[in-house]
mmCIF file of C-alpha atoms and ligand atoms in Angstrom:
data_model
loop_
_atom_site.group_PDB
_atom_site.id
_atom_site.type_symbol
_atom_site.label_atom_id
_atom_site.label_comp_id
_atom_site.label_asym_id
_atom_site.label_seq_id
_atom_site.Cartn_x
_atom_site.Cartn_y
_atom_site.Cartn_z
ATOM 1 C CA MET A 1 91.289 94.384 135.668
ATOM 2 C CA THR A 2 90.376 96.807 132.909
ATOM 3 C CA VAL A 3 92.025 100.189 132.956
ATOM 4 C CA PRO A 4 89.557 102.989 132.203
ATOM 5 C CA PRO A 5 90.218 104.607 128.966
ATOM 6 C CA THR A 6 92.421 107.781 129.239
ATOM 7 C CA VAL A 7 92.580 110.871 126.882
ATOM 8 C CA LYS A 8 96.087 111.604 126.392
ATOM 9 C CA GLY A 9 95.791 115.055 124.760
ATOM 10 C CA TRP A 10 99.011 114.467 122.727
ATOM 11 C CA CYS A 11 99.823 112.765 119.452
ATOM 12 C CA PRO A 12 102.369 109.953 119.474
ATOM 13 C CA GLY A 13 105.050 110.581 116.725
ATOM 14 C CA ALA A 14 108.455 108.760 115.799
ATOM 15 C CA TYR A 15 110.351 110.555 118.229
ATOM 16 C CA ARG A 16 107.793 110.183 120.970
ATOM 17 C CA PRO A 17 106.025 106.925 120.696
ATOM 18 C CA MET A 18 103.097 105.633 122.832
ATOM 19 C CA MET A 19 103.450 102.742 124.892
ATOM 20 C CA SER A 20 100.941 100.052 124.417
ATOM 21 C CA VAL A 21 100.525 96.353 125.635
ATOM 22 C CA ASP A 22 102.394 94.944 122.763
ATOM 23 C CA GLY A 23 105.250 97.553 123.027
ATOM 24 C CA LEU A 24 105.954 100.971 121.494
ATOM 25 C CA VAL A 25 103.731 102.487 118.784
ATOM 26 C CA VAL A 26 106.034 104.430 116.613
ATOM 27 C CA ARG A 27 103.931 106.830 114.288
ATOM 28 C CA VAL A 28 105.425 108.055 111.026
ATOM 29 C CA ARG A 29 103.833 111.057 109.144
ATOM 30 C CA PRO A 30 104.909 110.824 105.520
ATOM 31 C CA ARG A 31 104.942 114.235 103.847
ATOM 32 C CA LEU A 32 101.992 115.029 101.701
ATOM 33 C CA ALA A 33 100.892 111.399 102.912
ATOM 34 C CA ARG A 34 103.150 109.749 100.089
ATOM 35 C CA LEU A 35 106.048 107.465 100.303
ATOM 36 C CA THR A 36 108.212 106.386 97.391
ATOM 37 C CA ALA A 37 107.981 102.682 96.567
ATOM 38 C CA LEU A 38 111.586 102.384 98.181
ATOM 39 C CA GLN A 39 110.572 104.325 101.339
ATOM 40 C CA ALA A 40 107.189 102.157 101.583
ATOM 41 C CA ALA A 41 109.393 98.852 101.204
ATOM 42 C CA GLY A 42 111.832 100.147 103.657
ATOM 43 C CA LEU A 43 109.146 100.865 106.238
ATOM 44 C CA CYS A 44 107.695 97.313 105.783
ATOM 45 C CA ASP A 45 110.996 96.050 106.509
ATOM 46 C CA ILE A 46 111.313 97.872 109.737
ATOM 47 C CA ALA A 47 107.981 96.628 110.871
ATOM 48 C CA LEU A 48 108.921 93.178 110.112
ATOM 49 C CA ARG A 49 112.244 93.510 111.881
ATOM 50 C CA TYR A 50 111.445 95.529 114.915
ATOM 51 C CA GLY A 51 107.674 95.500 114.925
ATOM 52 C CA SER A 52 104.889 93.193 115.197
ATOM 53 C CA GLY A 53 104.808 92.863 111.307
ATOM 54 C CA TYR A 54 101.781 94.976 111.078
ATOM 55 C CA ILE A 55 101.544 98.611 110.238
ATOM 56 C CA ASP A 56 98.510 100.732 111.216
ATOM 57 C CA LEU A 57 97.020 103.290 109.067
ATOM 58 C CA THR A 58 95.449 106.091 111.028
ATOM 59 C CA ASN A 59 92.510 108.159 110.473
ATOM 60 C CA ARG A 60 94.909 111.239 109.655
ATOM 61 C CA ALA A 61 96.634 109.145 106.895
ATOM 62 C CA ASN A 62 99.557 108.476 109.057
ATOM 63 C CA LEU A 63 101.260 104.961 109.651
ATOM 64 C CA GLN A 64 102.221 103.237 112.824
ATOM 65 C CA ILE A 65 104.666 100.453 113.496
ATOM 66 C CA ARG A 66 103.330 98.369 116.581
ATOM 67 C CA GLY A 67 104.976 96.311 119.037
ATOM 68 C CA VAL A 68 108.632 97.880 118.884
ATOM 69 C CA ALA A 69 110.898 96.950 122.010
ATOM 70 C CA ASP A 70 112.103 99.825 124.028
ATOM 71 C CA ALA A 71 115.425 98.816 123.111
ATOM 72 C CA ASP A 72 114.723 99.028 119.429
ATOM 73 C CA HIS A 73 113.444 102.541 119.335
ATOM 74 C CA GLU A 74 116.866 103.990 118.392
ATOM 75 C CA PRO A 75 117.496 101.453 115.469
ATOM 76 C CA VAL A 76 113.837 102.255 114.257
ATOM 77 C CA LEU A 77 114.591 105.941 114.286
ATOM 78 C CA ALA A 78 117.923 105.319 112.545
ATOM 79 C CA GLY A 79 115.954 103.148 109.897
ATOM 80 C CA LEU A 80 113.359 105.964 109.426
ATOM 81 C CA ASN A 81 116.125 108.596 109.135
ATOM 82 C CA ALA A 82 117.911 106.486 106.505
ATOM 83 C CA LEU A 83 114.796 106.339 104.486
ATOM 84 C CA GLY A 84 114.039 110.442 104.709
ATOM 85 C CA LEU A 85 110.937 109.934 106.781
ATOM 86 C CA LEU A 86 112.172 111.522 109.950
ATOM 87 C CA ASP A 87 111.952 115.167 110.854
ATOM 88 C CA SER A 88 115.273 116.804 111.780
ATOM 89 C CA ASP A 89 113.536 118.633 114.882
ATOM 90 C CA PRO A 90 110.729 116.727 116.946
ATOM 91 C CA LYS A 91 109.147 120.026 117.286
ATOM 92 C CA PHE A 92 108.476 120.029 113.587
ATOM 93 C CA GLU A 93 107.264 116.515 113.794
ATOM 94 C CA ALA A 94 104.669 117.519 116.089
ATOM 95 C CA ARG A 95 103.476 120.582 114.163
ATOM 96 C CA ARG A 96 103.244 118.531 110.844
ATOM 97 C CA ASN A 97 99.871 117.474 111.588
ATOM 98 C CA LEU A 98 98.454 117.950 108.078
ATOM 99 C CA LEU A 99 95.924 116.288 106.221
ATOM 100 C CA ILE A 100 95.809 116.559 102.375
ATOM 101 C CA ALA A 101 93.153 115.362 99.712
ATOM 102 C CA PRO A 102 95.152 112.243 98.534
ATOM 103 C CA PHE A 103 94.635 112.587 94.719
ATOM 104 C CA TRP A 104 96.874 115.665 94.343
ATOM 105 C CA VAL A 105 99.496 115.646 91.346
ATOM 106 C CA GLU A 106 102.759 117.227 91.665
ATOM 107 C CA GLY A 107 102.437 120.836 90.763
ATOM 108 C CA ASP A 108 98.943 121.430 91.304
ATOM 109 C CA VAL A 109 97.311 123.814 93.850
ATOM 110 C CA THR A 110 96.885 121.145 96.664
ATOM 111 C CA ALA A 111 100.675 120.230 96.332
ATOM 112 C CA ARG A 112 101.943 123.629 96.089
ATOM 113 C CA LEU A 113 100.009 124.808 99.039
ATOM 114 C CA ALA A 114 101.191 121.727 101.327
ATOM 115 C CA HIS A 115 104.729 122.482 100.308
ATOM 116 C CA ALA A 116 104.210 126.041 101.005
ATOM 117 C CA LEU A 117 102.783 125.232 104.503
ATOM 118 C CA LEU A 118 105.652 122.783 105.354
ATOM 119 C CA ASP A 119 108.064 125.457 104.675
ATOM 120 C CA ARG A 120 106.232 127.709 107.317
ATOM 121 C CA LEU A 121 105.970 125.354 110.000
ATOM 122 C CA ALA A 122 108.403 127.373 112.191
ATOM 123 C CA ASP A 123 106.008 130.483 112.079
ATOM 124 C CA LEU A 124 103.114 128.461 113.524
ATOM 125 C CA PRO A 125 102.346 129.121 117.211
ATOM 126 C CA ASP A 126 102.525 126.577 119.768
ATOM 127 C CA LEU A 127 98.964 124.775 119.857
ATOM 128 C CA PRO A 128 97.714 121.810 121.494
ATOM 129 C CA ALA A 129 99.043 118.772 120.065
ATOM 130 C CA LYS A 130 96.077 117.413 118.428
ATOM 131 C CA ILE A 131 95.368 120.598 116.324
ATOM 132 C CA GLY A 132 95.650 119.736 112.723
ATOM 133 C CA PHE A 133 95.372 121.363 109.214
ATOM 134 C CA ALA A 134 93.852 120.393 105.936
ATOM 135 C CA ILE A 135 94.618 121.185 102.312
ATOM 136 C CA ASP A 136 91.683 119.970 100.508
ATOM 137 C CA CYS A 137 91.417 121.706 97.322
ATOM 138 C CA ASP A 138 90.246 119.407 94.776
ATOM 139 C CA LEU A 139 88.131 121.110 92.179
ATOM 140 C CA ALA A 140 85.460 118.348 92.488
ATOM 141 C CA GLY A 141 84.877 119.672 96.118
ATOM 142 C CA PRO A 142 86.115 118.830 99.408
ATOM 143 C CA GLN A 143 86.965 115.293 100.317
ATOM 144 C CA LEU A 144 88.082 115.793 103.879
ATOM 145 C CA THR A 145 85.098 117.408 105.651
ATOM 146 C CA GLN A 146 84.477 114.303 107.743
ATOM 147 C CA CYS A 147 88.034 114.066 108.825
ATOM 148 C CA SER A 148 89.745 115.749 111.794
ATOM 149 C CA ALA A 149 91.201 119.101 111.007
ATOM 150 C CA ASP A 150 91.023 122.597 112.789
ATOM 151 C CA ILE A 151 92.036 124.776 110.014
ATOM 152 C CA ARG A 152 91.111 124.098 106.452
ATOM 153 C CA ILE A 153 91.914 125.430 103.005
ATOM 154 C CA GLU A 154 89.346 124.228 100.506
ATOM 155 C CA GLN A 155 87.666 125.458 97.386
ATOM 156 C CA GLY A 156 84.844 127.854 97.569
ATOM 157 C CA GLU A 157 82.212 128.548 94.771
ATOM 158 C CA THR A 158 84.668 131.399 93.323
ATOM 159 C CA GLY A 159 88.085 130.417 94.505
ATOM 160 C CA LEU A 160 89.894 129.018 97.463
ATOM 161 C CA ILE A 161 88.829 129.833 101.092
ATOM 162 C CA LEU A 162 90.268 129.395 104.537
ATOM 163 C CA ARG A 163 87.737 127.886 106.999
ATOM 164 C CA ALA A 164 87.747 127.223 110.637
ATOM 165 C CA ASP A 165 86.459 123.884 111.690
ATOM 166 C CA GLY A 166 83.118 124.224 113.199
ATOM 167 C CA ALA A 167 82.278 127.361 111.125
ATOM 168 C CA ALA A 168 80.131 126.606 107.925
ATOM 169 C CA LEU A 169 81.687 129.629 106.304
ATOM 170 C CA GLY A 170 85.202 130.716 105.273
ATOM 171 C CA ARG A 171 87.512 133.536 104.368
ATOM 172 C CA ALA A 172 88.439 134.232 100.602
ATOM 173 C CA VAL A 173 92.073 133.764 100.043
ATOM 174 C CA THR A 174 94.310 133.287 96.981
ATOM 175 C CA GLU A 175 97.145 130.864 96.543
ATOM 176 C CA LYS A 176 99.496 133.731 97.721
ATOM 177 C CA THR A 177 97.511 134.697 100.858
ATOM 178 C CA ALA A 178 96.428 131.256 101.855
ATOM 179 C CA ILE A 179 99.294 130.272 104.115
ATOM 180 C CA PRO A 180 99.886 133.691 105.796
ATOM 181 C CA ALA A 181 95.942 133.604 106.542
ATOM 182 C CA LEU A 182 96.316 130.305 107.848
ATOM 183 C CA ILE A 183 99.105 131.292 110.322
ATOM 184 C CA GLU A 184 97.086 134.238 111.315
ATOM 185 C CA MET A 185 94.109 132.102 112.014
ATOM 186 C CA ALA A 186 96.526 129.632 113.964
ATOM 187 C CA ASN A 187 97.646 132.561 116.230
ATOM 188 C CA TRP A 188 93.890 133.423 116.683
ATOM 189 C CA LEU A 189 93.198 130.130 117.851
ATOM 190 C CA ALA A 190 96.243 129.935 120.192
ATOM 191 C CA ASP A 191 94.876 133.205 121.776
ATOM 192 C CA HIS A 192 91.542 131.669 122.201
ATOM 193 C CA VAL A 193 92.301 127.885 123.313
ATOM 194 C CA THR A 194 91.100 127.271 126.920
ATOM 195 C CA PRO A 195 91.553 124.083 129.169
ATOM 196 C CA GLN A 196 87.944 123.303 128.149
ATOM 197 C CA ALA A 197 87.994 124.254 124.487
ATOM 198 C CA ARG A 198 91.336 122.950 122.863
ATOM 199 C CA ARG A 199 90.222 122.318 119.267
ATOM 200 C CA MET A 200 88.803 124.828 116.768
ATOM 201 C CA ALA A 201 85.207 123.630 116.587
ATOM 202 C CA SER A 202 84.815 123.940 120.378
ATOM 203 C CA VAL A 203 86.553 127.328 120.168
ATOM 204 C CA VAL A 204 84.443 128.782 117.850
ATOM 205 C CA ALA A 205 81.354 127.667 119.464
ATOM 206 C CA HIS A 206 82.156 130.272 122.187
ATOM 207 C CA ALA A 207 84.540 132.856 120.550
ATOM 208 C CA PRO A 208 83.055 134.504 117.353
ATOM 209 C CA LEU A 209 85.454 134.543 114.456
ATOM 210 C CA PRO A 210 86.293 138.033 112.956
ATOM 211 C CA PRO A 211 83.269 138.723 110.572
ATOM 212 C CA ASP A 212 85.375 138.727 107.176
ATOM 213 C CA TRP A 213 86.811 135.166 108.135
ATOM 214 C CA ALA A 214 83.307 133.354 107.895
ATOM 215 C CA ASN A 215 81.319 134.713 104.737
ATOM 216 C CA LEU A 216 81.995 132.159 101.769
ATOM 217 C CA PRO A 217 80.582 128.756 101.737
ATOM 218 C CA PRO A 218 82.871 125.693 100.590
ATOM 219 C CA ARG A 219 81.795 123.740 97.561
ATOM 220 C CA ALA A 220 79.577 120.815 98.172
ATOM 221 C CA PRO A 221 81.590 117.955 99.364
ATOM 222 C CA ALA A 222 83.027 115.352 96.589
ATOM 223 C CA ARG A 223 81.634 111.881 96.593
ATOM 224 C CA ALA A 224 83.869 109.442 98.658
ATOM 225 C CA PRO A 225 86.203 107.654 96.599
ATOM 226 C CA LYS A 226 85.581 104.053 96.037
ATOM 227 C CA ILE A 227 87.790 100.971 96.285
ATOM 228 C CA GLY A 228 89.168 100.174 92.926
ATOM 229 C CA LEU A 229 91.029 101.582 89.857
ATOM 230 C CA HIS A 230 91.605 105.210 89.699
ATOM 231 C CA PRO A 231 93.603 107.510 87.132
ATOM 232 C CA LEU A 232 96.396 107.670 89.789
ATOM 233 C CA GLY A 233 96.428 103.715 90.495
ATOM 234 C CA ALA A 234 94.611 101.135 92.642
ATOM 235 C CA LEU A 235 92.679 102.386 95.556
ATOM 236 C CA VAL A 236 92.986 99.377 98.023
ATOM 237 C CA GLY A 237 91.247 99.052 101.615
ATOM 238 C CA ALA A 238 92.966 97.840 104.829
ATOM 239 C CA PRO A 239 90.584 96.141 107.042
ATOM 240 C CA PHE A 240 90.396 98.034 110.358
ATOM 241 C CA GLY A 241 93.243 100.180 109.181
ATOM 242 C CA GLN A 242 95.578 97.229 109.807
ATOM 243 C CA ILE A 243 98.210 96.481 107.082
ATOM 244 C CA ASP A 244 100.286 93.123 106.900
ATOM 245 C CA ALA A 245 103.652 94.478 106.147
ATOM 246 C CA ARG A 246 104.800 91.381 104.162
ATOM 247 C CA ALA A 247 101.676 91.579 101.942
ATOM 248 C CA LEU A 248 102.242 95.244 101.441
ATOM 249 C CA ALA A 249 105.771 94.707 100.533
ATOM 250 C CA LYS A 250 104.748 92.160 97.901
ATOM 251 C CA ALA A 251 101.992 94.372 96.458
ATOM 252 C CA LEU A 252 104.516 97.335 95.930
ATOM 253 C CA THR A 253 106.118 95.658 93.281
ATOM 254 C CA GLY A 254 105.926 97.890 90.239
ATOM 255 C CA THR A 255 104.383 100.758 91.867
ATOM 256 C CA ALA A 256 105.977 104.315 91.772
ATOM 257 C CA GLY A 257 104.675 105.322 95.307
ATOM 258 C CA LEU A 258 102.162 104.804 98.006
ATOM 259 C CA ARG A 259 99.488 107.230 98.866
ATOM 260 C CA LEU A 260 97.685 107.113 102.365
ATOM 261 C CA THR A 261 94.122 108.339 102.744
ATOM 262 C CA PRO A 262 92.289 108.853 106.163
ATOM 263 C CA TRP A 263 89.692 106.266 105.058
ATOM 264 C CA ARG A 264 91.580 103.246 106.058
ATOM 265 C CA SER A 265 92.711 102.828 102.423
ATOM 266 C CA PHE A 266 95.876 103.515 100.310
ATOM 267 C CA LEU A 267 96.672 104.034 96.811
ATOM 268 C CA LEU A 268 99.306 102.018 94.810
ATOM 269 C CA GLU A 269 100.474 104.589 92.345
ATOM 270 C CA GLY A 270 100.300 103.099 88.652
ATOM 271 C CA ALA A 271 99.432 99.732 89.854
ATOM 272 C CA GLY A 272 96.560 97.185 89.252
ATOM 273 C CA MET A 273 94.437 95.668 92.190
ATOM 274 C CA PRO A 274 96.698 93.423 94.383
ATOM 275 C CA ALA A 275 95.535 90.006 95.437
ATOM 276 C CA PRO A 276 92.501 90.097 97.608
ATOM 277 C CA GLU A 277 93.647 87.854 100.404
ATOM 278 C CA GLU A 278 95.014 90.553 102.736
ATOM 279 C CA PHE A 279 93.272 93.647 101.526
ATOM 280 C CA ILE A 280 89.859 95.025 100.598
ATOM 281 C CA THR A 281 89.891 95.103 96.754
ATOM 282 C CA ALA A 282 86.009 95.250 95.979
ATOM 283 C CA PRO A 283 84.072 98.565 96.678
ATOM 284 C CA ASP A 284 81.126 96.306 98.173
ATOM 285 C CA ASP A 285 82.992 94.482 100.693
ATOM 286 C CA PRO A 286 80.938 94.614 104.044
ATOM 287 C CA LEU A 287 84.375 95.148 106.176
ATOM 288 C CA LEU A 288 84.122 98.854 104.538
ATOM 289 C CA ARG A 289 81.086 99.395 106.686
ATOM 290 C CA ILE A 290 82.778 98.074 109.990
ATOM 291 C CA ASP A 291 85.049 99.994 112.456
ATOM 292 C CA ALA A 292 86.903 98.143 115.181
ATOM 293 C CA CYS A 293 89.711 99.450 117.377
ATOM 294 C CA PRO A 294 92.315 97.074 118.441
ATOM 295 C CA GLY A 295 90.695 96.046 121.683
ATOM 296 C CA ALA A 296 91.911 93.119 123.867
ATOM 297 C CA PRO A 297 94.650 92.103 124.376
ATOM 298 C CA LEU A 298 96.399 94.931 122.674
ATOM 299 C CA CYS A 299 94.777 97.858 124.324
ATOM 300 C CA PRO A 300 94.744 97.988 128.493
ATOM 301 C CA SER A 301 91.564 99.721 128.512
ATOM 302 C CA ALA A 302 89.495 96.880 126.780
ATOM 303 C CA SER A 303 88.104 93.742 128.382
ATOM 304 C CA VAL A 304 86.915 92.072 125.104
ATOM 305 C CA GLU A 305 88.205 91.161 121.637
ATOM 306 C CA THR A 306 86.905 93.477 119.052
ATOM 307 C CA ARG A 307 88.130 92.536 115.564
ATOM 308 C CA ARG A 308 87.251 88.808 115.614
ATOM 309 C CA LEU A 309 83.623 89.644 116.485
ATOM 310 C CA ALA A 310 83.655 92.690 113.834
ATOM 311 C CA ARG A 311 84.698 90.189 111.100
ATOM 312 C CA ALA A 312 82.111 87.584 112.132
ATOM 313 C CA LEU A 313 79.309 90.275 112.107
ATOM 314 C CA ALA A 314 80.344 91.918 108.872
ATOM 315 C CA PRO A 315 78.370 89.958 106.345
ATOM 316 C CA LYS A 316 75.246 89.769 109.041
ATOM 317 C CA VAL A 317 74.866 93.646 109.654
ATOM 318 C CA GLN A 318 73.227 96.166 107.524
ATOM 319 C CA GLY A 319 74.583 99.562 107.658
ATOM 320 C CA SER A 320 77.548 100.905 109.780
ATOM 321 C CA LEU A 321 78.871 98.849 112.838
ATOM 322 C CA HIS A 322 81.388 100.039 115.207
ATOM 323 C CA VAL A 323 82.903 97.422 117.635
ATOM 324 C CA SER A 324 84.585 99.315 120.258
ATOM 325 C CA GLY A 325 86.931 98.002 123.236
ATOM 326 C CA CYS A 326 85.692 100.659 125.591
ATOM 327 C CA ALA A 327 83.401 103.677 125.719
ATOM 328 C CA LYS A 328 86.300 105.878 124.342
ATOM 329 C CA GLY A 329 85.303 104.799 120.840
ATOM 330 C CA CYS A 330 88.893 105.286 119.303
ATOM 331 C CA ALA A 331 88.059 103.760 116.056
ATOM 332 C CA ARG A 332 85.115 105.994 114.890
ATOM 333 C CA ALA A 333 84.304 109.518 116.369
ATOM 334 C CA ARG A 334 80.880 109.784 114.600
ATOM 335 C CA ALA A 335 77.707 107.920 115.132
ATOM 336 C CA ALA A 336 77.257 104.392 113.585
ATOM 337 C CA ASP A 337 73.922 102.515 113.068
ATOM 338 C CA VAL A 338 75.074 99.935 115.506
ATOM 339 C CA THR A 339 77.648 100.247 118.346
ATOM 340 C CA LEU A 340 78.915 97.614 120.270
ATOM 341 C CA VAL A 341 80.906 98.670 123.284
ATOM 342 C CA GLY A 342 82.962 96.501 125.585
ATOM 343 C CA ARG A 343 82.552 96.459 129.319
ATOM 344 C CA SER A 344 83.715 94.073 131.909
ATOM 345 C CA GLY A 345 84.096 91.224 129.354
ATOM 346 C CA LYS A 346 80.518 91.761 127.700
ATOM 347 C CA PHE A 347 79.057 94.231 125.204
ATOM 348 C CA ASP A 348 76.509 97.197 125.501
ATOM 349 C CA LEU A 349 74.605 98.064 122.422
ATOM 350 C CA VAL A 350 74.077 101.513 121.361
ATOM 351 C CA GLN A 351 71.868 102.240 118.238
ATOM 352 C CA GLY A 352 72.401 105.354 115.891
ATOM 353 C CA GLY A 353 75.149 106.931 118.202
ATOM 354 C CA CYS A 354 78.730 106.770 119.434
ATOM 355 C CA ALA A 355 80.548 104.553 121.771
ATOM 356 C CA GLY A 356 80.060 106.849 124.726
ATOM 357 C CA ASP A 357 76.287 107.342 124.380
ATOM 358 C CA ARG A 358 73.549 105.647 126.477
ATOM 359 C CA PRO A 359 73.050 101.966 125.562
ATOM 360 C CA LEU A 360 69.786 100.503 124.439
ATOM 361 C CA LYS A 361 70.809 97.017 125.889
ATOM 362 C CA THR A 362 73.714 96.072 128.274
ATOM 363 C CA GLY A 363 75.653 93.066 129.252
ATOM 364 C CA LEU A 364 75.550 91.080 125.904
ATOM 365 C CA HIS A 365 77.628 88.026 125.773
ATOM 366 C CA PRO A 366 80.201 88.011 122.769
ATOM 367 C CA GLN A 367 79.281 84.324 121.955
ATOM 368 C CA ASP A 368 75.569 85.329 121.476
ATOM 369 C CA LEU A 369 76.545 88.333 119.499
ATOM 370 C CA MET A 370 78.459 86.222 117.013
ATOM 371 C CA THR A 371 75.071 85.095 115.362
ATOM 372 C CA GLY A 372 74.290 88.746 114.561
ATOM 373 C CA ALA A 373 71.018 88.492 116.785
ATOM 374 C CA PHE A 374 70.816 91.681 118.686
HETATM 375 S S1 SF4 B 401 88.291 102.327 122.136
HETATM 376 FE FE1 SF4 B 401 89.543 100.579 122.036
HETATM 377 S S2 SF4 B 401 91.551 101.278 121.457
HETATM 378 FE FE2 SF4 B 401 90.438 103.067 122.386
HETATM 379 S S3 SF4 B 401 90.888 103.040 124.424
HETATM 380 FE FE3 SF4 B 401 88.899 101.829 124.397
HETATM 381 S S4 SF4 B 401 89.700 99.761 124.040
HETATM 382 FE FE4 SF4 B 401 91.410 100.944 123.650
#
């Protein structure tokens, strides 16, 4: 029997893993979305030793080790601690929900602001677990506008702005005032969340921000970075956000570090492109247009396999495709050109919408879909 999708309302972490069909899912939140090559190799080793051998890359640029047995949680925590990847306090791990524009360089405004925020975590109020922050200060324009974050520090036309998610305009800040202003906005948010509105965008839809907090526009969004070589190294895609730990360990040879992005890709610092067998190494790879959650048998809410179908359909579908194990649509929150939604062992088809939207067709058999004729 398929279990209906549940909205858990909390984010799993290393201390508080989520139970899945294949075992615990242990989430690791690398600071500034970067691991040294040594940390990354150590994480691969943990995934191979205690997990399924695969590492998930989340849409908040975090990593997840899947398939950990209950009894192995302690050794995994010890391993993460030895690598410097564990917070000293679970409370701070939960608050360190920070997205950062991934092409920062040490000492630039993005890195300085991220460090400053990490130093002030204790001053943030208690907020719903999914509330997150973005430091998105690249001079080329914001890169994270499509990513989940409730309070954002961005570049405006004439300097930094602090912007509430859901508000088109932000508040002028300087590097010195940005973090105190962010904490002030977080306190405002804590005062305005309700059981029905637990994220900033839904809060500002009903509660107006103070007028001087919404009077400056952000710069136009930057172009999405493409898979390939960049000044900092090789930007490599992970199909469906899944990374083979053995292949990653091999690809780390000669790199200084590993940067994570919220776009199912990672950057091998100072390296060339790895072999394409396990990764997406070409910017026109059709898999880049496809989202698919783990589906069955890994998720109890799924009655259908998702990723095998997604791979088969990738070269046949024009535009974006989302294959979802159920109507919750974990792999993609925004609309896709085509969405296939699993239900009772078959698929419903949504066009130009999200997994929870009304389907155009229902009861499509997976075998028939393999041909791409729908
Ligand atoms: S969308 Fe996929 S991963 Fe999310 S609950 Fe449904 S089947 Fe599970």
